[in-house]
GROMACS .gro file of C-alpha atoms in nm:
model
  363
    1UNK     CA    1   0.145  -3.445   0.480
    2UNK     CA    2   0.136  -3.131   0.690
    3UNK     CA    3   0.153  -2.775   0.569
    4UNK     CA    4   0.425  -2.541   0.695
    5UNK     CA    5   0.272  -2.209   0.798
    6UNK     CA    6   0.442  -1.894   0.926
    7UNK     CA    7   0.218  -1.665   1.125
    8UNK     CA    8   0.285  -1.300   1.203
    9UNK     CA    9   0.157  -1.231   1.551
   10UNK     CA   10   0.157  -0.857   1.493
   11UNK     CA   11  -0.161  -0.891   1.287
   12UNK     CA   12  -0.366  -1.124   1.505
   13UNK     CA   13  -0.694  -1.026   1.662
   14UNK     CA   14  -0.671  -0.813   1.971
   15UNK     CA   15  -0.738  -1.117   2.193
   16UNK     CA   16  -0.429  -1.283   2.035
   17UNK     CA   17  -0.586  -1.574   1.851
   18UNK     CA   18  -0.513  -1.759   1.527
   19UNK     CA   19  -0.820  -1.890   1.348
   20UNK     CA   20  -0.867  -2.111   1.044
   21UNK     CA   21  -1.211  -2.084   0.884
   22UNK     CA   22  -1.361  -2.358   0.667
   23UNK     CA   23  -1.660  -2.326   0.439
   24UNK     CA   24  -1.929  -2.580   0.531
   25UNK     CA   25  -2.184  -2.740   0.299
   26UNK     CA   26  -2.436  -2.481   0.416
   27UNK     CA   27  -2.219  -2.206   0.269
   28UNK     CA   28  -2.134  -2.066   0.613
   29UNK     CA   29  -1.780  -2.035   0.748
   30UNK     CA   30  -1.693  -2.192   1.082
   31UNK     CA   31  -1.358  -2.192   1.266
   32UNK     CA   32  -1.189  -2.533   1.256
   33UNK     CA   33  -0.896  -2.398   1.460
   34UNK     CA   34  -0.912  -2.144   1.742
   35UNK     CA   35  -0.560  -2.113   1.878
   36UNK     CA   36  -0.470  -1.869   2.155
   37UNK     CA   37  -0.114  -1.743   2.168
   38UNK     CA   38   0.080  -1.553   2.427
   39UNK     CA   39   0.323  -1.306   2.278
   40UNK     CA   40   0.420  -1.001   2.482
   41UNK     CA   41   0.407  -0.688   2.264
   42UNK     CA   42   0.404  -0.907   1.947
   43UNK     CA   43   0.782  -0.880   1.905
   44UNK     CA   44   0.839  -1.226   1.763
   45UNK     CA   45   0.727  -1.455   1.484
   46UNK     CA   46   0.586  -1.802   1.543
   47UNK     CA   47   0.593  -2.095   1.301
   48UNK     CA   48   0.330  -2.370   1.309
   49UNK     CA   49   0.254  -2.693   1.123
   50UNK     CA   50  -0.104  -2.700   0.995
   51UNK     CA   51  -0.253  -3.045   0.934
   52UNK     CA   52  -0.394  -3.137   0.595
   53UNK     CA   53  -0.753  -3.144   0.725
   54UNK     CA   54  -0.704  -2.794   0.876
   55UNK     CA   55  -0.818  -2.912   1.219
   56UNK     CA   56  -0.488  -2.906   1.407
   57UNK     CA   57  -0.175  -2.694   1.429
   58UNK     CA   58   0.147  -2.759   1.619
   59UNK     CA   59   0.412  -2.507   1.719
   60UNK     CA   60   0.749  -2.553   1.542
   61UNK     CA   61   0.976  -2.266   1.637
   62UNK     CA   62   0.996  -1.905   1.749
   63UNK     CA   63   1.185  -1.631   1.566
   64UNK     CA   64   1.299  -1.347   1.798
   65UNK     CA   65   1.289  -1.106   1.508
   66UNK     CA   66   1.231  -0.762   1.665
   67UNK     CA   67   1.252  -0.550   1.977
   68UNK     CA   68   0.912  -0.390   1.917
   69UNK     CA   69   0.584  -0.474   1.746
   70UNK     CA   70   0.604  -0.668   1.418
   71UNK     CA   71   0.435  -0.476   1.136
   72UNK     CA   72   0.467  -0.711   0.835
   73UNK     CA   73   0.630  -1.034   0.722
   74UNK     CA   74   0.695  -1.245   0.412
   75UNK     CA   75   0.781  -1.616   0.406
   76UNK     CA   76   0.997  -1.716   0.109
   77UNK     CA   77   0.992  -2.087   0.033
   78UNK     CA   78   1.256  -2.041  -0.238
   79UNK     CA   79   1.505  -1.863  -0.013
   80UNK     CA   80   1.397  -2.052   0.300
   81UNK     CA   81   1.385  -1.712   0.468
   82UNK     CA   82   1.131  -1.522   0.670
   83UNK     CA   83   1.163  -1.146   0.619
   84UNK     CA   84   0.989  -0.909   0.859
   85UNK     CA   85   0.957  -0.543   0.952
   86UNK     CA   86   0.883  -0.386   1.288
   87UNK     CA   87   0.833  -0.077   1.496
   88UNK     CA   88   1.191  -0.110   1.616
   89UNK     CA   89   1.269   0.066   1.285
   90UNK     CA   90   1.421  -0.243   1.127
   91UNK     CA   91   1.384  -0.513   0.865
   92UNK     CA   92   1.526  -0.854   0.953
   93UNK     CA   93   1.569  -1.177   0.759
   94UNK     CA   94   1.604  -1.514   0.927
   95UNK     CA   95   1.671  -1.872   0.812
   96UNK     CA   96   1.365  -2.097   0.846
   97UNK     CA   97   1.582  -2.408   0.869
   98UNK     CA   98   1.804  -2.302   1.159
   99UNK     CA   99   1.592  -2.019   1.299
  100UNK     CA  100   1.902  -1.799   1.310
  101UNK     CA  101   1.920  -1.430   1.225
  102UNK     CA  102   2.087  -1.366   0.888
  103UNK     CA  103   2.079  -0.988   0.881
  104UNK     CA  104   1.911  -0.668   0.992
  105UNK     CA  105   1.888  -0.314   0.858
  106UNK     CA  106   1.770  -0.009   1.053
  107UNK     CA  107   1.570   0.290   0.925
  108UNK     CA  108   1.509   0.637   1.060
  109UNK     CA  109   1.142   0.564   1.139
  110UNK     CA  110   0.908   0.272   1.198
  111UNK     CA  111   0.908   0.016   0.917
  112UNK     CA  112   0.541  -0.034   0.830
  113UNK     CA  113   0.510  -0.273   0.533
  114UNK     CA  114   0.710  -0.507   0.314
  115UNK     CA  115   0.730  -0.682  -0.023
  116UNK     CA  116   0.993  -0.932  -0.136
  117UNK     CA  117   1.109  -1.057  -0.478
  118UNK     CA  118   1.204  -1.425  -0.459
  119UNK     CA  119   1.409  -1.427  -0.780
  120UNK     CA  120   1.634  -1.131  -0.707
  121UNK     CA  121   1.614  -1.128  -0.324
  122UNK     CA  122   1.518  -0.762  -0.331
  123UNK     CA  123   1.311  -0.629  -0.040
  124UNK     CA  124   1.087  -0.321  -0.061
  125UNK     CA  125   1.028  -0.161   0.278
  126UNK     CA  126   0.784   0.123   0.341
  127UNK     CA  127   0.815   0.337   0.653
  128UNK     CA  128   0.631   0.602   0.853
  129UNK     CA  129   0.832   0.886   0.698
  130UNK     CA  130   0.672   0.813   0.358
  131UNK     CA  131   0.983   0.658   0.202
  132UNK     CA  132   1.027   0.318   0.036
  133UNK     CA  133   1.373   0.161   0.059
  134UNK     CA  134   1.489  -0.101  -0.191
  135UNK     CA  135   1.740  -0.346  -0.041
  136UNK     CA  136   1.935  -0.634  -0.193
  137UNK     CA  137   1.946  -0.905   0.075
  138UNK     CA  138   2.222  -1.163   0.105
  139UNK     CA  139   2.321  -1.410   0.374
  140UNK     CA  140   2.496  -1.208   0.646
  141UNK     CA  141   2.500  -0.889   0.436
  142UNK     CA  142   2.291  -0.651   0.227
  143UNK     CA  143   2.315  -0.339   0.011
  144UNK     CA  144   2.086  -0.041  -0.026
  145UNK     CA  145   1.985   0.005  -0.390
  146UNK     CA  146   1.772   0.319  -0.380
  147UNK     CA  147   1.509   0.512  -0.187
  148UNK     CA  148   1.175   0.604  -0.344
  149UNK     CA  149   1.021   0.934  -0.236
  150UNK     CA  150   0.680   1.048  -0.351
  151UNK     CA  151   0.428   1.016  -0.069
  152UNK     CA  152   0.350   1.290   0.182
  153UNK     CA  153   0.238   1.047   0.453
  154UNK     CA  154   0.333   0.714   0.607
  155UNK     CA  155   0.331   0.410   0.380
  156UNK     CA  156   0.037   0.182   0.462
  157UNK     CA  157   0.060  -0.086   0.194
  158UNK     CA  158   0.290  -0.223  -0.077
  159UNK     CA  159   0.237  -0.468  -0.361
  160UNK     CA  160   0.506  -0.601  -0.597
  161UNK     CA  161   0.424  -0.747  -0.938
  162UNK     CA  162   0.727  -0.957  -1.041
  163UNK     CA  163   0.599  -1.011  -1.397
  164UNK     CA  164   0.578  -0.647  -1.507
  165UNK     CA  165   0.818  -0.541  -1.230
  166UNK     CA  166   0.584  -0.276  -1.097
  167UNK     CA  167   0.564  -0.163  -0.735
  168UNK     CA  168   0.242  -0.015  -0.597
  169UNK     CA  169   0.228   0.180  -0.273
  170UNK     CA  170  -0.060   0.326  -0.070
  171UNK     CA  171  -0.019   0.584   0.205
  172UNK     CA  172  -0.187   0.801   0.466
  173UNK     CA  173  -0.190   1.089   0.215
  174UNK     CA  174  -0.489   0.906   0.053
  175UNK     CA  175  -0.291   0.831  -0.262
  176UNK     CA  176  -0.155   0.532  -0.451
  177UNK     CA  177   0.166   0.546  -0.656
  178UNK     CA  178   0.279   0.304  -0.927
  179UNK     CA  179   0.658   0.281  -0.952
  180UNK     CA  180   0.800   0.139  -1.275
  181UNK     CA  181   1.096  -0.050  -1.129
  182UNK     CA  182   1.162  -0.275  -1.429
  183UNK     CA  183   1.153   0.006  -1.685
  184UNK     CA  184   1.436   0.186  -1.500
  185UNK     CA  185   1.305   0.515  -1.633
  186UNK     CA  186   1.192   0.643  -1.296
  187UNK     CA  187   0.834   0.656  -1.425
  188UNK     CA  188   0.573   0.705  -1.155
  189UNK     CA  189   0.197   0.733  -1.180
  190UNK     CA  190   0.003   0.910  -0.905
  191UNK     CA  191  -0.349   0.778  -0.839
  192UNK     CA  192  -0.589   0.978  -0.621
  193UNK     CA  193  -0.920   0.806  -0.559
  194UNK     CA  194  -0.957   0.775  -0.181
  195UNK     CA  195  -1.074   1.002   0.100
  196UNK     CA  196  -0.883   0.821   0.376
  197UNK     CA  197  -0.559   0.633   0.445
  198UNK     CA  198  -0.488   0.359   0.188
  199UNK     CA  199  -0.426   0.036   0.380
  200UNK     CA  200  -0.422  -0.238   0.113
  201UNK     CA  201  -0.330  -0.269  -0.256
  202UNK     CA  202  -0.332  -0.566  -0.496
  203UNK     CA  203  -0.254  -0.575  -0.869
  204UNK     CA  204  -0.427  -0.822  -1.103
  205UNK     CA  205  -0.175  -0.882  -1.377
  206UNK     CA  206  -0.415  -1.077  -1.601
  207UNK     CA  207  -0.676  -0.801  -1.621
  208UNK     CA  208  -0.434  -0.509  -1.564
  209UNK     CA  209  -0.642  -0.381  -1.276
  210UNK     CA  210  -0.531  -0.239  -0.943
  211UNK     CA  211  -0.752  -0.277  -0.635
  212UNK     CA  212  -0.692  -0.044  -0.340
  213UNK     CA  213  -0.875  -0.024  -0.005
  214UNK     CA  214  -0.885   0.258   0.247
  215UNK     CA  215  -0.962   0.306   0.615
  216UNK     CA  216  -1.311   0.444   0.545
  217UNK     CA  217  -1.410   0.122   0.366
  218UNK     CA  218  -1.358   0.253   0.015
  219UNK     CA  219  -1.263  -0.004  -0.250
  220UNK     CA  220  -1.128   0.145  -0.574
  221UNK     CA  221  -1.062  -0.058  -0.888
  222UNK     CA  222  -0.821   0.116  -1.126
  223UNK     CA  223  -0.799   0.041  -1.497
  224UNK     CA  224  -0.423   0.026  -1.552
  225UNK     CA  225  -0.453  -0.086  -1.914
  226UNK     CA  226  -0.555   0.262  -2.030
  227UNK     CA  227  -0.291   0.515  -2.138
  228UNK     CA  228  -0.190   0.737  -1.845
  229UNK     CA  229   0.024   1.045  -1.795
  230UNK     CA  230   0.264   1.127  -1.514
  231UNK     CA  231   0.160   1.412  -1.288
  232UNK     CA  232   0.405   1.703  -1.325
  233UNK     CA  233   0.649   1.811  -1.056
  234UNK     CA  234   0.538   2.128  -0.881
  235UNK     CA  235   0.746   2.428  -0.985
  236UNK     CA  236   0.896   2.679  -0.743
  237UNK     CA  237   0.842   3.049  -0.795
  238UNK     CA  238   0.830   3.371  -0.592
  239UNK     CA  239   0.546   3.506  -0.804
  240UNK     CA  240   0.247   3.374  -0.997
  241UNK     CA  241   0.366   3.216  -1.322
  242UNK     CA  242   0.054   3.346  -1.497
  243UNK     CA  243  -0.008   3.705  -1.383
  244UNK     CA  244   0.337   3.760  -1.220
  245UNK     CA  245   0.186   3.897  -0.897
  246UNK     CA  246   0.417   3.832  -0.596
  247UNK     CA  247   0.349   3.566  -0.337
  248UNK     CA  248   0.332   3.678   0.027
  249UNK     CA  249   0.694   3.587   0.107
  250UNK     CA  250   0.832   3.791  -0.186
  251UNK     CA  251   0.883   4.105   0.021
  252UNK     CA  252   1.101   4.287  -0.233
  253UNK     CA  253   0.852   4.261  -0.520
  254UNK     CA  254   0.564   4.348  -0.285
  255UNK     CA  255   0.751   4.666  -0.179
  256UNK     CA  256   0.852   4.760  -0.534
  257UNK     CA  257   0.502   4.708  -0.675
  258UNK     CA  258   0.320   4.838  -0.364
  259UNK     CA  259   0.093   4.531  -0.363
  260UNK     CA  260  -0.007   4.274  -0.105
  261UNK     CA  261   0.141   3.928  -0.153
  262UNK     CA  262  -0.084   3.642  -0.263
  263UNK     CA  263  -0.115   3.283  -0.150
  264UNK     CA  264   0.057   3.023  -0.370
  265UNK     CA  265  -0.128   2.732  -0.533
  266UNK     CA  266  -0.023   2.476  -0.793
  267UNK     CA  267  -0.196   2.361  -1.109
  268UNK     CA  268  -0.222   1.981  -1.097
  269UNK     CA  269  -0.209   1.955  -1.475
  270UNK     CA  270   0.096   2.169  -1.562
  271UNK     CA  271   0.259   2.203  -1.219
  272UNK     CA  272   0.300   2.581  -1.238
  273UNK     CA  273   0.287   2.798  -0.926
  274UNK     CA  274  -0.020   3.019  -0.957
  275UNK     CA  275  -0.235   3.250  -0.747
  276UNK     CA  276  -0.597   3.184  -0.654
  277UNK     CA  277  -0.732   3.420  -0.918
  278UNK     CA  278  -0.546   3.240  -1.197
  279UNK     CA  279  -0.656   2.896  -1.072
  280UNK     CA  280  -1.018   2.954  -0.982
  281UNK     CA  281  -1.148   2.633  -1.142
  282UNK     CA  282  -1.124   2.261  -1.066
  283UNK     CA  283  -1.182   1.945  -1.264
  284UNK     CA  284  -1.125   1.572  -1.265
  285UNK     CA  285  -0.844   1.449  -1.489
  286UNK     CA  286  -0.834   1.067  -1.466
  287UNK     CA  287  -0.562   1.019  -1.728
  288UNK     CA  288  -0.325   1.180  -1.474
  289UNK     CA  289  -0.477   0.986  -1.183
  290UNK     CA  290  -0.709   1.259  -1.052
  291UNK     CA  291  -1.047   1.088  -1.015
  292UNK     CA  292  -1.169   1.367  -0.783
  293UNK     CA  293  -1.188   1.741  -0.850
  294UNK     CA  294  -0.847   1.913  -0.825
  295UNK     CA  295  -0.729   2.271  -0.876
  296UNK     CA  296  -0.601   2.363  -1.221
  297UNK     CA  297  -0.500   2.694  -1.373
  298UNK     CA  298  -0.752   2.864  -1.601
  299UNK     CA  299  -0.536   2.795  -1.908
  300UNK     CA  300  -0.523   2.420  -1.843
  301UNK     CA  301  -0.893   2.406  -1.757
  302UNK     CA  302  -0.976   2.531  -2.107
  303UNK     CA  303  -0.772   2.248  -2.261
  304UNK     CA  304  -0.955   1.968  -2.074
  305UNK     CA  305  -1.224   1.815  -2.292
  306UNK     CA  306  -1.532   1.626  -2.175
  307UNK     CA  307  -1.383   1.293  -2.282
  308UNK     CA  308  -1.073   1.371  -2.071
  309UNK     CA  309  -1.298   1.359  -1.763
  310UNK     CA  310  -1.410   1.000  -1.827
  311UNK     CA  311  -1.339   0.797  -1.513
  312UNK     CA  312  -1.067   0.531  -1.530
  313UNK     CA  313  -1.163   0.378  -1.194
  314UNK     CA  314  -1.474   0.241  -1.027
  315UNK     CA  315  -1.563   0.297  -0.662
  316UNK     CA  316  -1.724   0.055  -0.417
  317UNK     CA  317  -1.818   0.060  -0.050
  318UNK     CA  318  -1.672  -0.205   0.181
  319UNK     CA  319  -1.885  -0.079   0.472
  320UNK     CA  320  -1.612  -0.139   0.729
  321UNK     CA  321  -1.267  -0.003   0.809
  322UNK     CA  322  -1.053  -0.224   0.583
  323UNK     CA  323  -0.725  -0.305   0.756
  324UNK     CA  324  -0.621  -0.599   0.536
  325UNK     CA  325  -0.715  -0.737   0.194
  326UNK     CA  326  -0.607  -1.034  -0.014
  327UNK     CA  327  -0.721  -1.201  -0.334
  328UNK     CA  328  -0.741  -1.545  -0.493
  329UNK     CA  329  -0.786  -1.472  -0.866
  330UNK     CA  330  -0.803  -1.845  -0.949
  331UNK     CA  331  -1.126  -1.876  -0.748
  332UNK     CA  332  -1.245  -1.521  -0.810
  333UNK     CA  333  -1.251  -1.426  -0.440
  334UNK     CA  334  -1.136  -1.126  -0.240
  335UNK     CA  335  -1.124  -1.115   0.141
  336UNK     CA  336  -1.119  -0.801   0.356
  337UNK     CA  337  -1.059  -0.779   0.731
  338UNK     CA  338  -1.169  -0.474   0.924
  339UNK     CA  339  -1.081  -0.308   1.250
  340UNK     CA  340  -1.444  -0.387   1.340
  341UNK     CA  341  -1.324  -0.752   1.361
  342UNK     CA  342  -1.541  -0.856   1.067
  343UNK     CA  343  -1.413  -1.064   0.775
  344UNK     CA  344  -1.586  -1.022   0.439
  345UNK     CA  345  -1.547  -1.239   0.131
  346UNK     CA  346  -1.618  -1.076  -0.203
  347UNK     CA  347  -1.706  -1.211  -0.545
  348UNK     CA  348  -1.431  -1.062  -0.762
  349UNK     CA  349  -1.628  -1.118  -1.082
  350UNK     CA  350  -1.854  -0.848  -0.944
  351UNK     CA  351  -1.583  -0.623  -0.799
  352UNK     CA  352  -1.379  -0.606  -1.079
  353UNK     CA  353  -1.722  -0.575  -1.053
  354UNK     CA  354  -1.754  -0.554  -0.655
  355UNK     CA  355  -2.019  -0.750  -0.474
  356UNK     CA  356  -2.002  -0.915  -0.138
  357UNK     CA  357  -2.032  -1.293  -0.145
  358UNK     CA  358  -2.050  -1.345   0.233
  359UNK     CA  359  -1.923  -1.209   0.561
  360UNK     CA  360  -1.871  -1.324   0.917
  361UNK     CA  361  -1.751  -1.193   1.248
  362UNK     CA  362  -1.476  -1.369   1.445
  363UNK     CA  363  -1.622  -1.241   1.772
   0.00000   0.00000   0.00000
C-alpha cells in the first residue's frame, strides 16, 4: 500500500528538492529519495504517492492554490481538504479528491502561517500585520468568527491544541501568546523568553509544556502547568500615575506647572503609565511570562519576592537559525531545520530536557 503525501513547495530547500531521510543501522541518516521539482515562484501545491519502503514517489496532482508564494499548508484527511496560505494575502481550501477550489478568503496583508481544527473546520490564520483570523470553513462558503490582536509584529508560527482548545502564536516581536479559545473568556498569557523572531511553537499536552524556537537558535521550554497571571493592559495617561508630573505632549500642564514634560513608560506588572524616575528598577516576573528583566514601577518592585523570580522556563541553544520544528512525542524526538540548511534531531527526554541526538546537512 502506498502513502498519500501532500508537499508544500513553499518550504522546500532553495534548490527545490524533496528529500526523504532514513535512519540506517549505523545510526546515520541517508536520503532514500532525492526528488527535484520545478515550480515557478512556489505558487502551487503538489501531491505525491510515497511507496511503503520510502524509496519511490510518484506525482498525483497539482493544486493551483495561490498567485504568489505559498507560506503554509495543512492536509486534512478527515475533511479531504488541503488548506493553504500564501503571500497573495489569501487562505484557500481545495478538495483532495477532485483537486477543485472550494473557497478563498483574502486578508489585508500576507498570510504567513496556519492551523486547522478537523472537528470544527475552523482555520486559524496568522498574517504579517500581527493579527490572527479565526474562520469557519464550509464547502463553497465561510464565515469570519473573530480576529485576535495582541502581537506587535508579524506572526511567525501557530500551534493549535484541540484537546484543551488552546492556540499558541509566536511573532517577530520575540513573544509567544497563549489564547484560551475553548474557555471563551478571552484569557491570554504573554510569554517573553526570546531575543529574536519566534519561528516555531509546539505544545505537549501530556506534560503541559510549550516548546518555542527563535531565529537566533534559541529553544525555550515553558512550564504551562504552573499557575500564571495575565499581563495587564497598558493604561493611557497624560501624566505620571505615580508622581503626577506631565508627559512631554501634555503642553497645558507643562505650561501651568512651568515644568518640562517627561517621557512615558509603563510598568509591566500593574500597567500604569509612569515616568522614568518612578520606574527606575527592573526585574524578572515569570508568573506573568517575563523571564527576562522588564521595567516595573518602584511600588510594584517592592512587592516582588525572591520566590516570584523563580524561572518557569528553561533555555537551550539550537546553534542554528531555526526555521522549522516538529515533534514526535511517541518516540521522544524533536527535529529542527535551519536556514543554514542543516537538520538536527533532538532527544526530547533531554530537552524537555534538550540534548541533540544527531544532525545532518542536506547539502
